[in-house]
mmCIF file of C-alpha atoms in Angstrom:
data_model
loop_
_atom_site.group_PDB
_atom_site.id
_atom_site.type_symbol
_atom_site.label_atom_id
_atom_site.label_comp_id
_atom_site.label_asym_id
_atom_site.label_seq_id
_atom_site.Cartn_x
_atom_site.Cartn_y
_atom_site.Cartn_z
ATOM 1 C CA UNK A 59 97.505 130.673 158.964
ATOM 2 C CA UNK A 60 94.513 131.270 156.319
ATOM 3 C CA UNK A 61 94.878 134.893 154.512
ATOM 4 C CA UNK A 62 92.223 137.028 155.390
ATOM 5 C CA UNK A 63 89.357 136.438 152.222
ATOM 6 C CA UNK A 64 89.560 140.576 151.072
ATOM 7 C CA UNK A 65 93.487 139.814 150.698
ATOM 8 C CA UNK A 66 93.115 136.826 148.486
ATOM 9 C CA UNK A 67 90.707 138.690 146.392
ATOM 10 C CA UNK A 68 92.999 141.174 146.063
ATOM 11 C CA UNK A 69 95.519 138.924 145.103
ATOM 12 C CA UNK A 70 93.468 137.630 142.510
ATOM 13 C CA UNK A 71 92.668 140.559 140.891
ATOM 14 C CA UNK A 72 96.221 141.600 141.053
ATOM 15 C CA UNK A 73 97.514 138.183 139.038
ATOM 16 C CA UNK A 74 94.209 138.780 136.120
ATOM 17 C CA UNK A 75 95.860 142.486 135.392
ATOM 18 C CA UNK A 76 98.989 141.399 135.471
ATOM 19 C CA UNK A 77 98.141 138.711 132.912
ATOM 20 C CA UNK A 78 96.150 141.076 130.762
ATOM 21 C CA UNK A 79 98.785 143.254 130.826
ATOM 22 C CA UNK A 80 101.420 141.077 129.852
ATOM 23 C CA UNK A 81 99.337 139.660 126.772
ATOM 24 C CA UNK A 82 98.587 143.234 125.785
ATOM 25 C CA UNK A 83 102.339 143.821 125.739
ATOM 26 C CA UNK A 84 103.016 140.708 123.839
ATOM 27 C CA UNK A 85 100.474 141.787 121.123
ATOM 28 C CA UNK A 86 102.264 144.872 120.770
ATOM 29 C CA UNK A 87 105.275 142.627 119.772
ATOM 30 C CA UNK A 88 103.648 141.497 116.674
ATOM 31 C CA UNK A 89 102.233 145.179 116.289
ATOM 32 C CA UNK A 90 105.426 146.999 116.075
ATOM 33 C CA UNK A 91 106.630 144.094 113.394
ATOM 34 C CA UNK A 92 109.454 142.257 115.474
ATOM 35 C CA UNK A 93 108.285 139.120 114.498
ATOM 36 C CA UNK A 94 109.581 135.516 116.202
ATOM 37 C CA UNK A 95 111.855 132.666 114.608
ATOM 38 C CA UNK A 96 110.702 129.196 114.487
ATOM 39 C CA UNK A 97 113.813 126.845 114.753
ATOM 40 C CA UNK A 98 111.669 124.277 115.507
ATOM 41 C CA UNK A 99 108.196 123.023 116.361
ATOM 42 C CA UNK A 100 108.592 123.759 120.385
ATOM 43 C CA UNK A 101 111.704 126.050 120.199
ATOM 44 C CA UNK A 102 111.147 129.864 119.182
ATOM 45 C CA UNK A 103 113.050 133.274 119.248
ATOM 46 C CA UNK A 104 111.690 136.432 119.728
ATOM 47 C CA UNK A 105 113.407 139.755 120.153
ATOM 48 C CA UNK A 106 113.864 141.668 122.694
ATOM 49 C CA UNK A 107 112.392 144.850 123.647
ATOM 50 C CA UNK A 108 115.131 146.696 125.195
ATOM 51 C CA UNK A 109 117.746 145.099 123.664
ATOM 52 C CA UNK A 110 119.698 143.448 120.883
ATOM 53 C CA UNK A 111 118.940 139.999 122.516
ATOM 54 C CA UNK A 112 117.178 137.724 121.411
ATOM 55 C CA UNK A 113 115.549 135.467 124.109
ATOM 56 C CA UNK A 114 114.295 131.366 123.530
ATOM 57 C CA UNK A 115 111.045 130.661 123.941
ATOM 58 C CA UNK A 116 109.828 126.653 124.105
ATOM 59 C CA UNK A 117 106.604 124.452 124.560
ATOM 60 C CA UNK A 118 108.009 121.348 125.322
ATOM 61 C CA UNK A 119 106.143 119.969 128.413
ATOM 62 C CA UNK A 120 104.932 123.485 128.910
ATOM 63 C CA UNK A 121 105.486 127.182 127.799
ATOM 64 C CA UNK A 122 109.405 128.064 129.275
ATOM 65 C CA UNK A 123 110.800 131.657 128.330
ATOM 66 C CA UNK A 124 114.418 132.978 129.121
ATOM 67 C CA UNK A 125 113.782 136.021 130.531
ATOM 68 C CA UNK A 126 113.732 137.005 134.026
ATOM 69 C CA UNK A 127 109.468 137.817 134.074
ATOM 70 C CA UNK A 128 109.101 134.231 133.337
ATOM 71 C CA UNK A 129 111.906 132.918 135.983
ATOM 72 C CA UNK A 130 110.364 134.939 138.615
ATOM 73 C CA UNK A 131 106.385 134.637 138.019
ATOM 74 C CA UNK A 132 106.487 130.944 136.309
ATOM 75 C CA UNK A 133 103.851 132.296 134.391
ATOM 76 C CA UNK A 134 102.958 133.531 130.778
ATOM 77 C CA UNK A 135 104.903 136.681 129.986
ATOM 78 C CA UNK A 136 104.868 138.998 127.266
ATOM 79 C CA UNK A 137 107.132 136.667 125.178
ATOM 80 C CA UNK A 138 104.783 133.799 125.468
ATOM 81 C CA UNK A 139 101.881 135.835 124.797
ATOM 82 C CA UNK A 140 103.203 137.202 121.452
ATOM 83 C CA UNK A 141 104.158 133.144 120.385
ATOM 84 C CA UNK A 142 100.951 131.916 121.164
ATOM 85 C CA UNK A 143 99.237 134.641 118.977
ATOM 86 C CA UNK A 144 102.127 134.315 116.163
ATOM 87 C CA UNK A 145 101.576 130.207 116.372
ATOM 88 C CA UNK A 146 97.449 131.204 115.431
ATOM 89 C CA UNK A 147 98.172 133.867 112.895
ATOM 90 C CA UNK A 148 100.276 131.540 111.108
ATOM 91 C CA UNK A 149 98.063 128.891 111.679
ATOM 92 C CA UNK A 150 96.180 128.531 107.706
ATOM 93 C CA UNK A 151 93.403 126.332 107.106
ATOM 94 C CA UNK A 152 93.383 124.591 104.001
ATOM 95 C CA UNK A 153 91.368 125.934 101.101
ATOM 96 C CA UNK A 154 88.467 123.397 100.696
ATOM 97 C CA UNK A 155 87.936 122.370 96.878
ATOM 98 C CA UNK A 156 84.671 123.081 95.216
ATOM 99 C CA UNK A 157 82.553 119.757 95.892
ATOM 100 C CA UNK A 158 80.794 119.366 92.117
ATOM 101 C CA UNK A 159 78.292 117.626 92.046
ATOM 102 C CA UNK A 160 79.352 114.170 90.166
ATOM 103 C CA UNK A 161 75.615 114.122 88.280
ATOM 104 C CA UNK A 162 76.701 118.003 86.754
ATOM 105 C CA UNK A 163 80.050 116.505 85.789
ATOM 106 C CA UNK A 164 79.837 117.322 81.797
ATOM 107 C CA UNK A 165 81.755 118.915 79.272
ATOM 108 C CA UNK A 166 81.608 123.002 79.048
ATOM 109 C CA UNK A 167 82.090 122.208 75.661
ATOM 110 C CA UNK A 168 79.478 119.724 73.946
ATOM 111 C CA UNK A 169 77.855 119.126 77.540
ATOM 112 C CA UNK A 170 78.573 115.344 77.178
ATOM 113 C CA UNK A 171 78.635 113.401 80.158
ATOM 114 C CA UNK A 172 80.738 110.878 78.543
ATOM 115 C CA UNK A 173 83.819 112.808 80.439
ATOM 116 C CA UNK A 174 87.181 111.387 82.418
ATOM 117 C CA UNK A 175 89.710 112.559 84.698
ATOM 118 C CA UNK A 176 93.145 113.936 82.708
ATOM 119 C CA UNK A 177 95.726 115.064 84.804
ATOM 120 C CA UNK A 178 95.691 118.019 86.808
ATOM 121 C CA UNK A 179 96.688 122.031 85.729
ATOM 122 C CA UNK A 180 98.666 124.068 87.978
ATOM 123 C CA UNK A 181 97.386 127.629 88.967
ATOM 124 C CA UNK A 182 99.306 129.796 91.381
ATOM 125 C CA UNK A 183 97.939 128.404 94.365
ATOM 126 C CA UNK A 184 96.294 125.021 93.876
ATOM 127 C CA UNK A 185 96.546 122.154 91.112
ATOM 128 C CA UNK A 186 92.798 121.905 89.487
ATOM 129 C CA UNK A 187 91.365 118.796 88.510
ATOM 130 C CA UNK A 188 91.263 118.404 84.718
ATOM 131 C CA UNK A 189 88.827 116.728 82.487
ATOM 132 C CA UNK A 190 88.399 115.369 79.079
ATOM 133 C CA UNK A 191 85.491 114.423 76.798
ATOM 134 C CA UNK A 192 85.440 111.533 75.099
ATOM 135 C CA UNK A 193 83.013 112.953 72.304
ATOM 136 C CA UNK A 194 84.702 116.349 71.240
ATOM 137 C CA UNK A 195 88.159 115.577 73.315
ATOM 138 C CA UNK A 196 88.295 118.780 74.695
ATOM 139 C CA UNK A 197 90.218 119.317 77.553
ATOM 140 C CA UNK A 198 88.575 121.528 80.808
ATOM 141 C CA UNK A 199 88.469 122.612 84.500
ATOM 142 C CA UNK A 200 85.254 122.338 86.088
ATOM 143 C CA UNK A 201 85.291 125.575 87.852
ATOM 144 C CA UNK A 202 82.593 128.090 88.002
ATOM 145 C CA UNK A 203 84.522 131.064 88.286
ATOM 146 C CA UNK A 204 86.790 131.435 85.616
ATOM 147 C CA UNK A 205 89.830 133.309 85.175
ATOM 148 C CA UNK A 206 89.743 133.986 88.967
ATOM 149 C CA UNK A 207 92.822 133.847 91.412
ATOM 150 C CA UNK A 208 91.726 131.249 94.347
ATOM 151 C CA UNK A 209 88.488 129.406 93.458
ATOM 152 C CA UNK A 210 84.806 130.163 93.922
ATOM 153 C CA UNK A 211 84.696 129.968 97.628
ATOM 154 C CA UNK A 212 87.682 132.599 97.596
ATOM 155 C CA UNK A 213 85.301 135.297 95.701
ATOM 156 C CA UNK A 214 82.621 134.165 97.763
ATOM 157 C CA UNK A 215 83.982 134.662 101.246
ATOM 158 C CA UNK A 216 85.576 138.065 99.486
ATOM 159 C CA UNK A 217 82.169 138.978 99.058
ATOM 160 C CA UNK A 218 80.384 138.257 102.278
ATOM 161 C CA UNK A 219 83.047 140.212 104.066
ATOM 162 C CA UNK A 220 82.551 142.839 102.093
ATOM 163 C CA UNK A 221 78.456 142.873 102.634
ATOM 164 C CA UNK A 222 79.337 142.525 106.587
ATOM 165 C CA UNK A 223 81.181 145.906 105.945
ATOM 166 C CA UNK A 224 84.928 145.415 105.927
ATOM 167 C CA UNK A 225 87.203 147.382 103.765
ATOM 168 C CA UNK A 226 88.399 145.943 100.559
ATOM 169 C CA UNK A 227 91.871 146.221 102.708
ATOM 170 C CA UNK A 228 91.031 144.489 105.490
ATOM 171 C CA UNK A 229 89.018 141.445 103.101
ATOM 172 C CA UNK A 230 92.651 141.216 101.147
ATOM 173 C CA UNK A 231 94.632 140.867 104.758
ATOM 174 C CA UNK A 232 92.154 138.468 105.865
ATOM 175 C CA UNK A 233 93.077 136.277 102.700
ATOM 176 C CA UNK A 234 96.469 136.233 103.302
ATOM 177 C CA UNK A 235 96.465 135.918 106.944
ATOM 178 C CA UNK A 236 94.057 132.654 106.865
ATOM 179 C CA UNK A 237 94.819 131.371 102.938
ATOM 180 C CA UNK A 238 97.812 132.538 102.345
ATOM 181 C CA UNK A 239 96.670 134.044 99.232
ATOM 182 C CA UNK A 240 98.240 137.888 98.245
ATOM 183 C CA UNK A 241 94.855 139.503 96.534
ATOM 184 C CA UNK A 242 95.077 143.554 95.865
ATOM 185 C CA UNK A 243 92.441 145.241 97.431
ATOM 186 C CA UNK A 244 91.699 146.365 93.628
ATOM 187 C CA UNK A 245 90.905 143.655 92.481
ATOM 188 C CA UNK A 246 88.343 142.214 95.158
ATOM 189 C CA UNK A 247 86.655 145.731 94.119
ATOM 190 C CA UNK A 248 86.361 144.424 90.580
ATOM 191 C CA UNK A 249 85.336 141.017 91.901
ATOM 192 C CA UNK A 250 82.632 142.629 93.787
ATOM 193 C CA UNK A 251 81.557 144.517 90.721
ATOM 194 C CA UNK A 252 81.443 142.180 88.283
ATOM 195 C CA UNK A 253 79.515 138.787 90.537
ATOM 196 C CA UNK A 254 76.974 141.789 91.982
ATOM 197 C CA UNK A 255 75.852 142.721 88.366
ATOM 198 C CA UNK A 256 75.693 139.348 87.468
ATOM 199 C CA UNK A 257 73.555 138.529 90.599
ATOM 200 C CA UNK A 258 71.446 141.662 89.989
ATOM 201 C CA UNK A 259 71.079 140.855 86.425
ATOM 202 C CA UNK A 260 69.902 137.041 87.589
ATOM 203 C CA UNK A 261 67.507 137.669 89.993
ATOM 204 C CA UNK A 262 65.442 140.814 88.477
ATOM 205 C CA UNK A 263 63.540 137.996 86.306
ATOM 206 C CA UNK A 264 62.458 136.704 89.452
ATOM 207 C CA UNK A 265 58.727 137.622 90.184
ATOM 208 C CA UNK A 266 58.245 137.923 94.067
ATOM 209 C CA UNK A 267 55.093 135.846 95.616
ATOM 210 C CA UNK A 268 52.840 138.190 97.921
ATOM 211 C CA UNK A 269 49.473 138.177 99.210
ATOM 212 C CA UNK A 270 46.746 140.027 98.622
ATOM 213 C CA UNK A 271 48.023 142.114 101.791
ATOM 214 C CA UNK A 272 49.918 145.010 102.275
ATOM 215 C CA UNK A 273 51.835 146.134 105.491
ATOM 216 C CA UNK A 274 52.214 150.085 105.518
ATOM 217 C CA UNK A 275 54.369 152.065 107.946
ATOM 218 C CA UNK A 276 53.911 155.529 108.149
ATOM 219 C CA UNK A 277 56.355 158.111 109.020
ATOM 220 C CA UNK A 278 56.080 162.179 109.770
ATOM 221 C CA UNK A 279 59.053 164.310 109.036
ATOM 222 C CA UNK A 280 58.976 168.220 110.135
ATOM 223 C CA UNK A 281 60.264 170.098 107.341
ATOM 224 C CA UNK A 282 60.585 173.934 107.658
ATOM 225 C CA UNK A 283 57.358 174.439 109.550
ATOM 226 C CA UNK A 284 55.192 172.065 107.445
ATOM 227 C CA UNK A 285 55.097 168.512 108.288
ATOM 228 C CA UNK A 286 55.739 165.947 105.548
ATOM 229 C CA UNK A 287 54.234 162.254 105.390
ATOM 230 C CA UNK A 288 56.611 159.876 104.458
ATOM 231 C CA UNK A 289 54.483 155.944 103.462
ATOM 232 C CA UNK A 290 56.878 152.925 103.640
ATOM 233 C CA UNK A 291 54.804 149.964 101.720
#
């Protein structure tokens, strides 16, 4: 016989919260620091919450977990949830390289173009393509930002967080967590000092274009019992 339609809603409803809550409780996992072991691609193990056991986790054909939520429901538990989200944390793209533009290819040095490819130097994180001139046979990384842990694209993304109003904190843990790259939250503060007075001292030569037109908003603030005009141009 069909269920009755309010009971399946029900039922529905009932199986979403249950889901949300189980994910919820497998974030809290990760949050508490009890993190999972990889033994291999599709076999994990992740501690248990209420005990000293540890219980297997695998993706083989599909998510299995050993404990009894899982061998009752046949669905996601907590377990699963805190994998999935461990798997995508750990999950680091690959820092792109700055693309330089092969007509700007020239020596720092002389600014010769007559320039080749000599090895490779090894920074912390990445090997940098090396260069030598032919003319003055000085050796050189074509890098923009010097002296800098990461590359260019590091300070810049550094940056724009920054602007978009994250902490310095939160911009370092973002590094790590998605370039595996330990900055101090220090020294993106010095980054962000140093490339905004360079900026500022760049573009103040430039002379802004406007028309002969001027948009003016006007603004009346009480103070005390006068009233104050305030003219935004």
């Amino acid at each position: 016989m069909e269920q009755p339609q309010p009971f399946r809603k029900k039922k529905i409803v009932s199986d979403k919260n249950l889901s949300l809550s189980r994910k919820i409780r497998g974030y809290a996992i990760l949050a508490k620091g009890d993190m999972p072991i990889a033994v291999s691609e599709e076999e994990f193990l992740i501690p248990s919450q209420s005990s000293d056991k540890k219980y297997k986790v695998t993706n083989i054909s599909g998510w299995n977990c050993e404990c009894q939520d899982f061998q009752n429901r046949h669905s996601d538990c907590k377990h699963i949830h805190a994998i999935k989200l461990w798997i995508k944390l750990r999950a680091k793209p690959e820092i792109e390289e700055l693309e330089i533009d092969t007509n700007e290819e020239k020596c720092i040095c002389c600014n010769s173009l007559n320039i080749v490819k000599n090895g490779s130097r090894k920074t912390a994180i990445e090997n940098k393509q090396r260069f030598k001139c032919k003319d003055c046979s000085k050796r050189f990384v074509l890098d923009p930002v010097k002296r800098i842990k990461g590359n260019g694209k590091i300070v810049t993304l550094a940056m724009d967080l920054y602007f978009k109003g994250l902490s310095l904190r939160d911009i370092s843990d973002t590094l790590y967590q998605f370039y595996n790259l330990r900055v101090h939250f220090d020294t993106i503060r010095r980054w962000i000092s140093k490339y905004t007075q360079i900026m500022g001292n760049y573009t103040k030569d430039f002379k802004s274009e406007l028309s002969d037109k001027w948009h003016v908003d006007e603004q009346m603030i009480k103070s005390k019992k006068d009233y104050i005009w305030c003219w935004n141009v």
